[in-house]
Amino acid sequence: MPRPRQALLTRDRIVATALALIDADGLAALSTRRLAAALGVQGPSLYNHFATKDAILDAVADSVTATVDTRFFARLDWREALRRWAWSYREALAAHPNVVPYLAQGPGRRPAALAMADAVYGGLVRAGWPPARATHIGAALRYFVAGSALGSFARGFVEDPELYAAHYPHLTQAHRLAGRQRSVDEGAFALGLDALLHGLAVEYERTVGPLAPLEPTGRSE
């Protein structure tokens, strides 16, 4: 009886499987041995596609970054472009929070990460921001987005009303937060992003020049 054909091993399949393992069990749980087992191959087979485990992690991180939409900077006012990019960035990271600590190390040589940085920086400079300030803005937004994606504020509170009632008089409703995770976490992100963009608009008019009126918008996909 012929042996079943082994599924073709490709870079994309390795990356997708590694990401699934990281999503399930965290960065520390990923090893080349475990990844090879999940793929149904021997460990050395991975090295035909990636030289090291770090190269695999780079590809995994870049696959997440590649889903972030940066097209807004080519066609929208910088304020709206930043808003839409920040939401897209947050969604990409929030879908894979276990990868965020690795992404937080910076773009390195990862193509998608460098392309994203180039799009954001280029859009801000074209809008009139001085290069140094454009760098600061990109960094500030990245800190904000990455921090928001690391975990849920709402789910950090246990559903135990007696705990709060007995010891924390200002947190008597905290047990309800976990049940309202999406509205709390997304509401906090929207508020923080609004504050950042408002502050940047004030800074722009103070140091660069007047801004055209911008219609207020909510979250934009």
PDB file of C-alpha atoms in Angstrom:
ATOM      1  CA  MET A   1       0.000   0.000   0.000  1.00  0.00           C
ATOM      2  CA  PRO A   2       1.527   3.373  -0.944  1.00  0.00           C
ATOM      3  CA  ARG A   3       2.468   5.719   1.880  1.00  0.00           C
ATOM      4  CA  PRO A   4       0.310   8.832   2.191  1.00  0.00           C
ATOM      5  CA  ARG A   5       1.897  11.859   0.611  1.00  0.00           C
ATOM      6  CA  GLN A   6       3.290  14.355   3.069  1.00  0.00           C
ATOM      7  CA  ALA A   7       1.867  17.855   2.838  1.00  0.00           C
ATOM      8  CA  LEU A   8       4.234  20.211   1.051  1.00  0.00           C
ATOM      9  CA  LEU A   9       6.338  22.212   3.498  1.00  0.00           C
ATOM     10  CA  THR A  10       6.432  25.895   2.577  1.00  0.00           C
ATOM     11  CA  ARG A  11       7.468  29.111   4.292  1.00  0.00           C
ATOM     12  CA  ASP A  12       3.836  30.203   4.502  1.00  0.00           C
ATOM     13  CA  ARG A  13       2.794  26.939   6.134  1.00  0.00           C
ATOM     14  CA  ILE A  14       5.632  27.150   8.650  1.00  0.00           C
ATOM     15  CA  VAL A  15       4.718  30.740   9.537  1.00  0.00           C
ATOM     16  CA  ALA A  16       0.991  30.004   9.867  1.00  0.00           C
ATOM     17  CA  THR A  17       1.629  26.995  12.099  1.00  0.00           C
ATOM     18  CA  ALA A  18       4.136  28.870  14.255  1.00  0.00           C
ATOM     19  CA  LEU A  19       1.667  31.721  14.696  1.00  0.00           C
ATOM     20  CA  ALA A  20      -1.074  29.299  15.727  1.00  0.00           C
ATOM     21  CA  LEU A  21       1.237  27.746  18.342  1.00  0.00           C
ATOM     22  CA  ILE A  22       2.207  31.170  19.698  1.00  0.00           C
ATOM     23  CA  ASP A  23      -1.442  32.252  19.814  1.00  0.00           C
ATOM     24  CA  ALA A  24      -2.309  29.130  21.780  1.00  0.00           C
ATOM     25  CA  ASP A  25       0.594  28.892  24.221  1.00  0.00           C
ATOM     26  CA  GLY A  26       2.782  32.007  24.011  1.00  0.00           C
ATOM     27  CA  LEU A  27       6.186  32.862  22.617  1.00  0.00           C
ATOM     28  CA  ALA A  28       8.116  30.844  25.187  1.00  0.00           C
ATOM     29  CA  ALA A  29       6.321  27.658  24.172  1.00  0.00           C
ATOM     30  CA  LEU A  30       7.518  27.797  20.574  1.00  0.00           C
ATOM     31  CA  SER A  31      10.476  25.576  19.751  1.00  0.00           C
ATOM     32  CA  THR A  32      11.677  24.220  16.433  1.00  0.00           C
ATOM     33  CA  ARG A  33      11.058  20.700  17.718  1.00  0.00           C
ATOM     34  CA  ARG A  34       7.452  21.445  18.623  1.00  0.00           C
ATOM     35  CA  LEU A  35       6.882  23.338  15.389  1.00  0.00           C
ATOM     36  CA  ALA A  36       8.282  20.469  13.327  1.00  0.00           C
ATOM     37  CA  ALA A  37       6.032  18.018  15.153  1.00  0.00           C
ATOM     38  CA  ALA A  38       2.977  20.165  14.466  1.00  0.00           C
ATOM     39  CA  LEU A  39       3.931  20.238  10.796  1.00  0.00           C
ATOM     40  CA  GLY A  40       4.553  16.500  10.690  1.00  0.00           C
ATOM     41  CA  VAL A  41       8.191  16.838   9.655  1.00  0.00           C
ATOM     42  CA  GLN A  42      11.635  16.446  11.150  1.00  0.00           C
ATOM     43  CA  GLY A  43      13.267  19.506  12.708  1.00  0.00           C
ATOM     44  CA  PRO A  44      16.045  19.853  10.114  1.00  0.00           C
ATOM     45  CA  SER A  45      13.401  20.284   7.396  1.00  0.00           C
ATOM     46  CA  LEU A  46      12.600  23.729   8.791  1.00  0.00           C
ATOM     47  CA  TYR A  47      16.140  24.895   8.087  1.00  0.00           C
ATOM     48  CA  ASN A  48      15.602  24.444   4.367  1.00  0.00           C
ATOM     49  CA  HIS A  49      13.324  27.497   4.670  1.00  0.00           C
ATOM     50  CA  PHE A  50      14.596  29.421   7.714  1.00  0.00           C
ATOM     51  CA  ALA A  51      18.155  29.564   8.980  1.00  0.00           C
ATOM     52  CA  THR A  52      17.243  30.044  12.658  1.00  0.00           C
ATOM     53  CA  LYS A  53      14.345  30.118  15.065  1.00  0.00           C
ATOM     54  CA  ASP A  54      14.671  33.908  15.196  1.00  0.00           C
ATOM     55  CA  ALA A  55      14.184  34.005  11.437  1.00  0.00           C
ATOM     56  CA  ILE A  56      10.920  32.103  11.906  1.00  0.00           C
ATOM     57  CA  LEU A  57       9.829  34.549  14.602  1.00  0.00           C
ATOM     58  CA  ASP A  58      10.699  37.469  12.342  1.00  0.00           C
ATOM     59  CA  ALA A  59       8.525  36.020   9.597  1.00  0.00           C
ATOM     60  CA  VAL A  60       5.676  35.389  12.035  1.00  0.00           C
ATOM     61  CA  ALA A  61       5.855  38.941  13.369  1.00  0.00           C
ATOM     62  CA  ASP A  62       5.990  40.352   9.860  1.00  0.00           C
ATOM     63  CA  SER A  63       2.958  38.321   8.799  1.00  0.00           C
ATOM     64  CA  VAL A  64       0.975  40.078  11.523  1.00  0.00           C
ATOM     65  CA  THR A  65       2.280  43.518  10.582  1.00  0.00           C
ATOM     66  CA  ALA A  66       1.461  42.860   6.923  1.00  0.00           C
ATOM     67  CA  THR A  67      -2.263  42.876   7.767  1.00  0.00           C
ATOM     68  CA  VAL A  68      -2.108  46.515   8.963  1.00  0.00           C
ATOM     69  CA  ASP A  69      -3.567  48.986   6.462  1.00  0.00           C
ATOM     70  CA  THR A  70      -1.341  51.995   5.764  1.00  0.00           C
ATOM     71  CA  ARG A  71      -2.945  53.154   2.505  1.00  0.00           C
ATOM     72  CA  PHE A  72      -4.669  56.026   4.315  1.00  0.00           C
ATOM     73  CA  PHE A  73      -1.474  58.087   4.367  1.00  0.00           C
ATOM     74  CA  ALA A  74      -1.501  58.382   0.577  1.00  0.00           C
ATOM     75  CA  ARG A  75      -4.968  59.922   0.348  1.00  0.00           C
ATOM     76  CA  LEU A  76      -6.253  61.319   3.652  1.00  0.00           C
ATOM     77  CA  ASP A  77      -5.465  64.209   5.984  1.00  0.00           C
ATOM     78  CA  TRP A  78      -2.711  63.098   8.369  1.00  0.00           C
ATOM     79  CA  ARG A  79      -5.057  63.235  11.354  1.00  0.00           C
ATOM     80  CA  GLU A  80      -7.590  60.873   9.815  1.00  0.00           C
ATOM     81  CA  ALA A  81      -4.813  58.703   8.385  1.00  0.00           C
ATOM     82  CA  LEU A  82      -3.301  58.291  11.854  1.00  0.00           C
ATOM     83  CA  ARG A  83      -6.700  57.439  13.314  1.00  0.00           C
ATOM     84  CA  ARG A  84      -7.505  54.756  10.773  1.00  0.00           C
ATOM     85  CA  TRP A  85      -3.996  53.325  10.850  1.00  0.00           C
ATOM     86  CA  ALA A  86      -4.063  53.134  14.651  1.00  0.00           C
ATOM     87  CA  TRP A  87      -7.328  51.176  14.611  1.00  0.00           C
ATOM     88  CA  SER A  88      -6.054  48.812  11.925  1.00  0.00           C
ATOM     89  CA  TYR A  89      -2.787  48.350  13.814  1.00  0.00           C
ATOM     90  CA  ARG A  90      -4.588  47.668  17.083  1.00  0.00           C
ATOM     91  CA  GLU A  91      -6.849  45.051  15.487  1.00  0.00           C
ATOM     92  CA  ALA A  92      -3.872  43.240  13.972  1.00  0.00           C
ATOM     93  CA  LEU A  93      -2.031  43.117  17.305  1.00  0.00           C
ATOM     94  CA  ALA A  94      -5.091  42.404  19.440  1.00  0.00           C
ATOM     95  CA  ALA A  95      -5.762  39.322  17.313  1.00  0.00           C
ATOM     96  CA  HIS A  96      -2.307  37.975  18.273  1.00  0.00           C
ATOM     97  CA  PRO A  97      -1.366  39.484  21.659  1.00  0.00           C
ATOM     98  CA  ASN A  98       1.271  36.839  22.374  1.00  0.00           C
ATOM     99  CA  VAL A  99       3.326  38.153  19.447  1.00  0.00           C
ATOM    100  CA  VAL A 100       3.261  41.764  20.669  1.00  0.00           C
ATOM    101  CA  PRO A 101       6.359  41.514  22.937  1.00  0.00           C
ATOM    102  CA  TYR A 102       8.413  40.346  19.958  1.00  0.00           C
ATOM    103  CA  LEU A 103       6.992  43.055  17.707  1.00  0.00           C
ATOM    104  CA  ALA A 104       7.761  45.663  20.367  1.00  0.00           C
ATOM    105  CA  GLN A 105      11.490  45.097  19.812  1.00  0.00           C
ATOM    106  CA  GLY A 106      11.224  47.160  16.621  1.00  0.00           C
ATOM    107  CA  PRO A 107      11.101  46.487  12.881  1.00  0.00           C
ATOM    108  CA  GLY A 108      14.615  45.114  12.479  1.00  0.00           C
ATOM    109  CA  ARG A 109      14.919  43.967   8.863  1.00  0.00           C
ATOM    110  CA  ARG A 110      11.305  42.836   8.525  1.00  0.00           C
ATOM    111  CA  PRO A 111       9.893  44.096   5.190  1.00  0.00           C
ATOM    112  CA  ALA A 112       6.277  44.686   6.253  1.00  0.00           C
ATOM    113  CA  ALA A 113       7.339  46.447   9.438  1.00  0.00           C
ATOM    114  CA  LEU A 114       9.747  48.705   7.562  1.00  0.00           C
ATOM    115  CA  ALA A 115       7.124  49.427   4.899  1.00  0.00           C
ATOM    116  CA  MET A 116       4.658  50.439   7.614  1.00  0.00           C
ATOM    117  CA  ALA A 117       7.193  52.727   9.270  1.00  0.00           C
ATOM    118  CA  ASP A 118       8.021  54.246   5.888  1.00  0.00           C
ATOM    119  CA  ALA A 119       4.349  54.894   5.087  1.00  0.00           C
ATOM    120  CA  VAL A 120       3.640  56.558   8.442  1.00  0.00           C
ATOM    121  CA  TYR A 121       6.811  58.651   8.493  1.00  0.00           C
ATOM    122  CA  GLY A 122       6.448  59.629   4.853  1.00  0.00           C
ATOM    123  CA  GLY A 123       2.832  60.651   5.293  1.00  0.00           C
ATOM    124  CA  LEU A 124       3.640  62.842   8.275  1.00  0.00           C
ATOM    125  CA  VAL A 125       6.585  64.540   6.589  1.00  0.00           C
ATOM    126  CA  ARG A 126       4.502  65.226   3.472  1.00  0.00           C
ATOM    127  CA  ALA A 127       1.910  66.827   5.735  1.00  0.00           C
ATOM    128  CA  GLY A 128       4.522  69.311   6.954  1.00  0.00           C
ATOM    129  CA  TRP A 129       5.773  67.735  10.153  1.00  0.00           C
ATOM    130  CA  PRO A 130       9.520  68.173  10.726  1.00  0.00           C
ATOM    131  CA  PRO A 131      11.339  64.842  10.342  1.00  0.00           C
ATOM    132  CA  ALA A 132      12.247  64.602  14.040  1.00  0.00           C
ATOM    133  CA  ARG A 133       8.656  65.238  15.094  1.00  0.00           C
ATOM    134  CA  ALA A 134       7.360  62.720  12.539  1.00  0.00           C
ATOM    135  CA  THR A 135       9.623  60.140  14.166  1.00  0.00           C
ATOM    136  CA  HIS A 136       8.308  61.034  17.621  1.00  0.00           C
ATOM    137  CA  ILE A 137       4.694  60.777  16.461  1.00  0.00           C
ATOM    138  CA  GLY A 138       5.200  57.369  14.886  1.00  0.00           C
ATOM    139  CA  ALA A 139       6.889  56.124  18.046  1.00  0.00           C
ATOM    140  CA  ALA A 140       4.201  57.566  20.337  1.00  0.00           C
ATOM    141  CA  LEU A 141       1.401  55.932  18.373  1.00  0.00           C
ATOM    142  CA  ARG A 142       3.259  52.624  18.311  1.00  0.00           C
ATOM    143  CA  TYR A 143       3.706  52.697  22.097  1.00  0.00           C
ATOM    144  CA  PHE A 144       0.023  53.466  22.556  1.00  0.00           C
ATOM    145  CA  VAL A 145      -1.237  50.797  20.166  1.00  0.00           C
ATOM    146  CA  ALA A 146       1.116  48.065  21.373  1.00  0.00           C
ATOM    147  CA  GLY A 147       0.258  48.753  24.997  1.00  0.00           C
ATOM    148  CA  SER A 148      -3.449  48.531  24.303  1.00  0.00           C
ATOM    149  CA  ALA A 149      -3.019  45.205  22.524  1.00  0.00           C
ATOM    150  CA  LEU A 150      -1.007  43.482  25.261  1.00  0.00           C
ATOM    151  CA  GLY A 151      -4.043  42.693  27.336  1.00  0.00           C
ATOM    152  CA  SER A 152      -7.524  43.673  28.375  1.00  0.00           C
ATOM    153  CA  PHE A 153      -7.990  46.287  31.094  1.00  0.00           C
ATOM    154  CA  ALA A 154     -11.563  45.145  31.640  1.00  0.00           C
ATOM    155  CA  ARG A 155     -10.692  41.466  32.052  1.00  0.00           C
ATOM    156  CA  GLY A 156      -8.115  42.335  34.689  1.00  0.00           C
ATOM    157  CA  PHE A 157     -10.900  42.646  37.262  1.00  0.00           C
ATOM    158  CA  VAL A 158     -12.393  39.491  38.773  1.00  0.00           C
ATOM    159  CA  GLU A 159     -16.144  38.982  38.931  1.00  0.00           C
ATOM    160  CA  ASP A 160     -16.340  39.060  42.725  1.00  0.00           C
ATOM    161  CA  PRO A 161     -18.554  41.911  43.998  1.00  0.00           C
ATOM    162  CA  GLU A 162     -17.886  41.000  47.640  1.00  0.00           C
ATOM    163  CA  LEU A 163     -14.148  41.566  47.212  1.00  0.00           C
ATOM    164  CA  TYR A 164     -14.648  45.156  46.071  1.00  0.00           C
ATOM    165  CA  ALA A 165     -17.511  45.952  48.424  1.00  0.00           C
ATOM    166  CA  ALA A 166     -15.518  44.819  51.447  1.00  0.00           C
ATOM    167  CA  HIS A 167     -12.217  46.568  50.736  1.00  0.00           C
ATOM    168  CA  TYR A 168     -12.402  49.000  47.795  1.00  0.00           C
ATOM    169  CA  PRO A 169     -15.284  51.447  48.146  1.00  0.00           C
ATOM    170  CA  HIS A 170     -14.566  53.188  44.843  1.00  0.00           C
ATOM    171  CA  LEU A 171     -14.596  49.917  42.882  1.00  0.00           C
ATOM    172  CA  THR A 172     -17.996  48.550  43.803  1.00  0.00           C
ATOM    173  CA  GLN A 173     -18.915  48.144  40.123  1.00  0.00           C
ATOM    174  CA  ALA A 174     -15.542  46.738  39.023  1.00  0.00           C
ATOM    175  CA  HIS A 175     -16.915  43.194  38.942  1.00  0.00           C
ATOM    176  CA  ARG A 176     -19.000  44.216  35.925  1.00  0.00           C
ATOM    177  CA  LEU A 177     -16.047  45.276  33.783  1.00  0.00           C
ATOM    178  CA  ALA A 178     -15.095  41.827  32.480  1.00  0.00           C
ATOM    179  CA  GLY A 179     -18.596  41.365  31.098  1.00  0.00           C
ATOM    180  CA  ARG A 180     -18.241  44.603  29.168  1.00  0.00           C
ATOM    181  CA  GLN A 181     -14.766  43.991  27.839  1.00  0.00           C
ATOM    182  CA  ARG A 182     -15.239  45.210  24.298  1.00  0.00           C
ATOM    183  CA  SER A 183     -17.023  48.443  25.164  1.00  0.00           C
ATOM    184  CA  VAL A 184     -14.547  49.255  27.958  1.00  0.00           C
ATOM    185  CA  ASP A 185     -11.368  48.422  26.082  1.00  0.00           C
ATOM    186  CA  GLU A 186     -12.390  49.933  22.756  1.00  0.00           C
ATOM    187  CA  GLY A 187     -13.872  52.966  24.493  1.00  0.00           C
ATOM    188  CA  ALA A 188     -10.610  53.548  26.337  1.00  0.00           C
ATOM    189  CA  PHE A 189      -8.610  53.189  23.121  1.00  0.00           C
ATOM    190  CA  ALA A 190     -10.892  55.619  21.273  1.00  0.00           C
ATOM    191  CA  LEU A 191     -10.655  58.172  24.085  1.00  0.00           C
ATOM    192  CA  GLY A 192      -6.875  57.934  24.271  1.00  0.00           C
ATOM    193  CA  LEU A 193      -6.509  58.165  20.504  1.00  0.00           C
ATOM    194  CA  ASP A 194      -8.777  61.224  20.369  1.00  0.00           C
ATOM    195  CA  ALA A 195      -6.673  62.885  23.065  1.00  0.00           C
ATOM    196  CA  LEU A 196      -3.436  62.114  21.237  1.00  0.00           C
ATOM    197  CA  LEU A 197      -4.723  63.434  17.925  1.00  0.00           C
ATOM    198  CA  HIS A 198      -6.122  66.574  19.545  1.00  0.00           C
ATOM    199  CA  GLY A 199      -2.792  67.247  21.193  1.00  0.00           C
ATOM    200  CA  LEU A 200      -0.932  66.680  17.935  1.00  0.00           C
ATOM    201  CA  ALA A 201      -3.257  69.081  16.112  1.00  0.00           C
ATOM    202  CA  VAL A 202      -2.527  71.757  18.716  1.00  0.00           C
ATOM    203  CA  GLU A 203       1.214  71.111  18.354  1.00  0.00           C
ATOM    204  CA  TYR A 204       1.004  71.272  14.563  1.00  0.00           C
ATOM    205  CA  GLU A 205      -0.716  74.653  14.589  1.00  0.00           C
ATOM    206  CA  ARG A 206       1.778  75.949  17.150  1.00  0.00           C
ATOM    207  CA  THR A 207       4.904  74.848  15.295  1.00  0.00           C
ATOM    208  CA  VAL A 208       3.983  74.248  11.643  1.00  0.00           C
ATOM    209  CA  GLY A 209       0.930  76.259  10.629  1.00  0.00           C
ATOM    210  CA  PRO A 210      -2.871  76.362  10.501  1.00  0.00           C
ATOM    211  CA  LEU A 211      -4.897  73.241   9.834  1.00  0.00           C
ATOM    212  CA  ALA A 212      -7.978  72.972   7.651  1.00  0.00           C
ATOM    213  CA  PRO A 213     -11.160  72.008   9.514  1.00  0.00           C
ATOM    214  CA  LEU A 214     -11.590  68.264   9.838  1.00  0.00           C
ATOM    215  CA  GLU A 215     -15.031  66.764  10.176  1.00  0.00           C
ATOM    216  CA  PRO A 216     -15.288  64.754  13.407  1.00  0.00           C
ATOM    217  CA  THR A 217     -15.452  61.048  12.771  1.00  0.00           C
ATOM    218  CA  GLY A 218     -15.832  57.933  14.815  1.00  0.00           C
ATOM    219  CA  ARG A 219     -13.951  54.753  14.301  1.00  0.00           C
ATOM    220  CA  SER A 220     -13.214  54.227  10.627  1.00  0.00           C
ATOM    221  CA  GLU A 221     -12.333  50.925   8.976  1.00  0.00           C
TER     222      GLU A 221
END
